[in-house]
Short mmCIF file of C-alpha atoms in Angstrom, two decimals:
data_model
loop_
_atom_site.label_atom_id
_atom_site.label_comp_id
_atom_site.label_asym_id
_atom_site.label_seq_id
_atom_site.Cartn_x
_atom_site.Cartn_y
_atom_site.Cartn_z
CA MET X 1 14.37 -21.00 8.53
CA LYS X 2 12.34 -20.15 5.45
CA ARG X 3 13.48 -16.51 5.55
CA GLN X 4 17.11 -17.59 5.93
CA THR X 5 16.79 -19.79 2.83
CA HIS X 6 15.31 -16.90 0.83
CA PHE X 7 18.04 -14.54 2.03
CA PHE X 8 20.77 -17.03 1.06
CA THR X 9 19.26 -17.52 -2.42
CA VAL X 10 19.01 -13.79 -3.13
CA SER X 11 22.53 -13.17 -1.78
CA LEU X 12 24.03 -15.92 -3.95
CA LEU X 13 22.29 -14.57 -7.06
CA THR X 14 23.55 -11.06 -6.28
CA LEU X 15 27.16 -12.27 -5.92
CA ILE X 16 27.03 -14.16 -9.23
CA LEU X 17 25.69 -11.11 -11.04
CA PHE X 18 28.25 -8.86 -9.33
CA PHE X 19 31.22 -10.89 -10.57
CA THR X 20 29.66 -11.13 -14.03
CA PHE X 21 29.25 -7.39 -14.29
CA PHE X 22 32.62 -6.31 -12.99
CA SER X 23 34.84 -8.77 -14.83
CA ALA X 24 37.27 -7.35 -17.40
CA ASP X 25 35.78 -5.29 -20.24
CA ALA X 26 35.57 -7.01 -23.61
CA ALA X 27 37.19 -5.48 -26.68
CA PHE X 28 33.82 -5.56 -28.46
CA ALA X 29 33.03 -2.10 -27.04
CA LYS X 30 34.75 -0.40 -29.96
CA VAL X 31 32.05 -1.64 -32.37
CA PRO X 32 30.37 0.76 -32.67
CA PRO X 33 32.47 3.46 -30.91
CA PRO X 34 31.55 3.64 -27.20
CA HIS X 35 29.40 6.46 -25.81
CA ARG X 36 29.05 7.73 -22.25
CA PHE X 37 25.37 8.65 -22.22
CA PHE X 38 22.16 7.53 -23.89
CA ILE X 39 18.51 8.51 -23.76
CA GLY X 40 15.71 6.38 -25.12
CA GLY X 41 12.78 4.20 -24.34
CA SER X 42 10.82 1.12 -25.20
CA SER X 43 7.17 0.15 -25.46
CA GLY X 44 5.56 -3.21 -25.01
CA PHE X 45 3.37 -5.38 -22.84
CA PHE X 46 3.59 -5.60 -19.05
CA ARG X 47 1.93 -8.39 -17.09
CA ILE X 48 1.41 -7.75 -13.38
CA SER X 49 2.27 -10.88 -11.42
CA ALA X 50 -0.14 -10.39 -8.47
CA ARG X 51 -2.47 -13.38 -8.47
CA HIS X 52 -6.14 -12.75 -9.31
CA PHE X 53 -5.51 -9.15 -10.46
CA SER X 54 -7.62 -9.86 -13.55
CA ARG X 55 -10.64 -10.72 -11.40
CA TYR X 56 -10.71 -7.15 -10.10
CA TYR X 57 -9.38 -5.04 -12.99
CA GLY X 58 -9.69 -7.09 -16.16
CA SER X 59 -6.70 -8.40 -18.06
CA ALA X 60 -3.36 -8.57 -16.26
CA TRP X 61 -1.62 -7.50 -19.52
CA ILE X 62 -1.10 -3.76 -20.08
CA PHE X 63 0.54 -1.98 -23.04
CA LEU X 64 2.81 0.82 -21.82
CA PRO X 65 5.95 2.89 -22.58
CA GLN X 66 9.15 2.67 -20.55
CA PRO X 67 11.61 5.61 -20.89
CA GLN X 68 15.22 5.08 -19.80
CA LEU X 69 18.57 6.82 -19.35
CA GLY X 70 22.04 5.30 -19.27
CA PHE X 71 25.47 6.53 -18.17
CA GLY X 72 28.58 4.56 -19.06
CA LEU X 73 30.99 3.53 -16.31
CA SER X 74 33.08 1.78 -18.95
CA PRO X 75 32.52 0.75 -22.60
CA SER X 76 30.55 -2.30 -21.52
CA ALA X 77 29.02 -1.31 -18.13
CA TYR X 78 26.27 1.28 -17.69
CA LEU X 79 24.25 2.78 -14.87
CA ILE X 80 20.56 2.64 -15.80
CA ILE X 81 17.47 4.59 -14.73
CA LYS X 82 14.09 3.61 -16.14
CA GLY X 83 10.47 3.36 -15.13
CA SER X 84 6.83 3.33 -16.11
CA GLN X 85 3.25 3.52 -14.85
CA PHE X 86 -0.27 2.40 -15.62
CA THR X 87 -3.81 3.01 -14.37
CA ARG X 88 -6.67 0.54 -14.45
CA LYS X 89 -10.30 1.50 -13.80
CA ARG X 90 -13.36 -0.67 -13.54
CA THR X 91 -17.00 -0.27 -12.57
CA ALA X 92 -18.93 -3.17 -11.08
CA GLN X 93 -22.66 -3.43 -10.52
CA GLN X 94 -23.91 -1.49 -7.47
CA THR X 95 -20.39 -0.21 -6.68
CA SER X 96 -18.57 3.03 -7.39
CA LEU X 97 -15.71 3.35 -9.87
CA LYS X 98 -12.57 1.67 -8.54
CA SER X 99 -9.07 2.33 -9.81
CA TRP X 100 -5.55 0.94 -9.49
CA ARG X 101 -2.55 3.18 -10.24
CA GLN X 102 0.94 1.70 -10.23
CA GLN X 103 4.22 3.57 -10.81
CA TRP X 104 7.80 2.36 -10.54
CA LEU X 105 11.42 3.44 -11.00
CA GLU X 106 14.38 1.13 -11.49
CA PHE X 107 18.02 1.95 -10.70
CA GLY X 108 20.71 -0.53 -11.62
CA PHE X 109 23.64 -1.80 -13.68
CA ARG X 110 23.71 -3.13 -17.21
CA ARG X 111 26.48 -5.26 -18.74
CA TYR X 112 26.93 -5.51 -22.52
CA SER X 113 28.49 -8.45 -24.36
CA ARG X 114 29.21 -9.34 -27.97
CA GLY X 115 26.23 -9.92 -30.23
CA PHE X 116 25.83 -11.93 -33.41
CA SER X 117 27.47 -9.34 -35.66
CA GLY X 118 29.75 -6.32 -35.50
CA LYS X 119 26.79 -3.97 -35.08
CA SER X 120 24.91 -5.88 -32.41
CA ARG X 121 25.34 -6.75 -28.74
CA THR X 122 23.43 -8.40 -25.93
CA PHE X 123 22.97 -7.17 -22.38
CA MET X 124 21.84 -8.23 -18.94
CA GLY X 125 21.24 -6.17 -15.83
CA PHE X 126 19.83 -5.96 -12.33
CA GLY X 127 19.10 -3.39 -9.65
CA LEU X 128 16.65 -1.78 -7.25
CA ALA X 129 12.95 -1.25 -8.05
CA LEU X 130 10.85 1.36 -6.19
CA PHE X 131 7.07 1.17 -6.46
CA ARG X 132 4.17 3.47 -5.66
CA ILE X 133 0.67 1.98 -5.72
CA GLU X 134 -2.66 3.62 -5.00
CA GLU X 135 -6.05 1.90 -5.07
CA LYS X 136 -9.34 3.79 -4.76
CA ASN X 137 -12.68 2.20 -3.88
CA GLY X 138 -11.20 -1.27 -4.26
CA THR X 139 -10.22 -4.15 -1.98
CA PHE X 140 -7.56 -6.00 -3.98
CA LEU X 141 -4.58 -4.27 -2.32
CA ARG X 142 -5.78 -5.20 1.16
CA GLU X 143 -6.44 -8.77 0.10
CA ILE X 144 -2.81 -9.26 -1.00
CA GLY X 145 -1.34 -7.85 2.22
CA GLY X 146 -1.79 -4.08 2.11
CA HIS X 147 -2.97 -2.19 5.23
CA SER X 148 -4.35 0.79 3.32
CA GLY X 149 -5.07 2.04 -0.18
CA LYS X 150 -1.52 3.37 -0.67
CA VAL X 151 1.77 1.48 -0.50
CA ASN X 152 5.38 2.16 -1.52
CA PRO X 153 7.10 -1.23 -1.66
CA ARG X 154 10.71 -1.81 -2.69
CA GLY X 155 12.14 -4.74 -4.57
CA PHE X 156 14.48 -5.68 -7.39
CA TYR X 157 14.58 -6.14 -11.15
CA ILE X 158 16.55 -8.22 -13.65
CA GLU X 159 16.73 -7.66 -17.40
CA ILE X 160 18.06 -9.19 -20.60
CA GLY X 161 18.05 -7.85 -24.13
CA PHE X 162 19.49 -7.56 -27.61
CA GLU X 163 20.59 -4.33 -29.29
CA HIS X 164 21.43 -3.58 -32.92
CA PHE X 165 23.02 -0.32 -34.04
CA TRP X 166 21.22 1.24 -36.97
CA THR X 167 23.86 4.00 -37.04
CA ASN X 168 26.80 4.72 -34.74
CA SER X 169 24.55 6.72 -32.43
CA VAL X 170 21.10 5.08 -32.79
CA SER X 171 20.22 1.54 -31.74
CA LEU X 172 17.12 -0.65 -31.90
CA SER X 173 16.49 -3.15 -29.12
CA PHE X 174 14.41 -6.03 -27.88
CA GLU X 175 14.26 -6.40 -24.10
CA MET X 176 12.67 -8.31 -21.24
CA ASP X 177 12.43 -6.93 -17.70
CA LEU X 178 11.18 -8.76 -14.62
CA ASN X 179 10.61 -6.71 -11.47
CA SER X 180 9.27 -7.80 -8.11
CA ALA X 181 8.40 -6.34 -4.69
CA GLY X 182 6.56 -7.46 -1.58
CA LEU X 183 4.41 -5.37 0.76
CA TYR X 184 5.31 -3.82 4.12
CA GLY X 185 8.86 -5.04 4.51
CA ASN X 186 8.22 -8.55 3.24
CA THR X 187 10.17 -9.81 0.26
CA ALA X 188 8.35 -10.80 -2.88
CA LEU X 189 9.40 -14.38 -2.12
CA GLN X 190 7.22 -14.28 1.01
CA THR X 191 4.14 -12.43 -0.24
CA GLN X 192 2.42 -11.74 -3.52
CA SER X 193 4.56 -9.65 -5.83
CA VAL X 194 3.23 -6.36 -7.17
CA GLY X 195 5.84 -6.38 -9.93
CA GLY X 196 5.61 -8.13 -13.25
CA LEU X 197 7.12 -9.00 -16.61
CA PHE X 198 7.75 -6.44 -19.37
CA ILE X 199 8.46 -7.47 -22.98
CA GLY X 200 9.08 -4.75 -25.54
CA THR X 201 11.10 -3.10 -28.28
CA GLY X 202 12.85 0.23 -28.10
CA VAL X 203 15.11 2.93 -29.52
CA LYS X 204 18.17 4.53 -27.91
CA ILE X 205 20.08 7.63 -28.94
CA PHE X 206 23.70 7.81 -27.78
CA ILE X 207 24.57 11.44 -27.13
CA PHE X 208 28.30 11.46 -26.41
#
């Protein structure tokens, strides 16, 4: 029953986002002129959401970069690819060096809407998140549901942000990204999530 409730909640959220994204394009897309492709990135702070991570590897907050690519399906809808990684190491008394390495890629859709001025716009998005995690000489991964020191969980992400065009082909942005994944086929709603929250600023260059 609990799994059915979780499945219904996720399905409903997906349907709402689907209709939001694929509604009619707004005329705002002509300010600035639309582009089909962008390359860029952001940097900021990521907080892993797994409970008690800080007890094993220090602070749960990590500063990291997040490169991204975008391809326009229409003036206001883009396909997005982005990702990042971090490594945490720690030495405890009478134990060898332990390390946690986490990498992820996100594939999804982004929908732009009018901003507060002619040169700005807001966006929201969602999609699939693929993780790769490796822990050496540590026990935290097993304690949150892992069966070994390496896992490749899958999950989802959602994002929101604000973008201001400095020129017609360069924009500055503020963005928030929340990703989540469970271990070994379980959803993040059923087990501890190995995803987290990213808050950062970035630059995008629109190529054509």
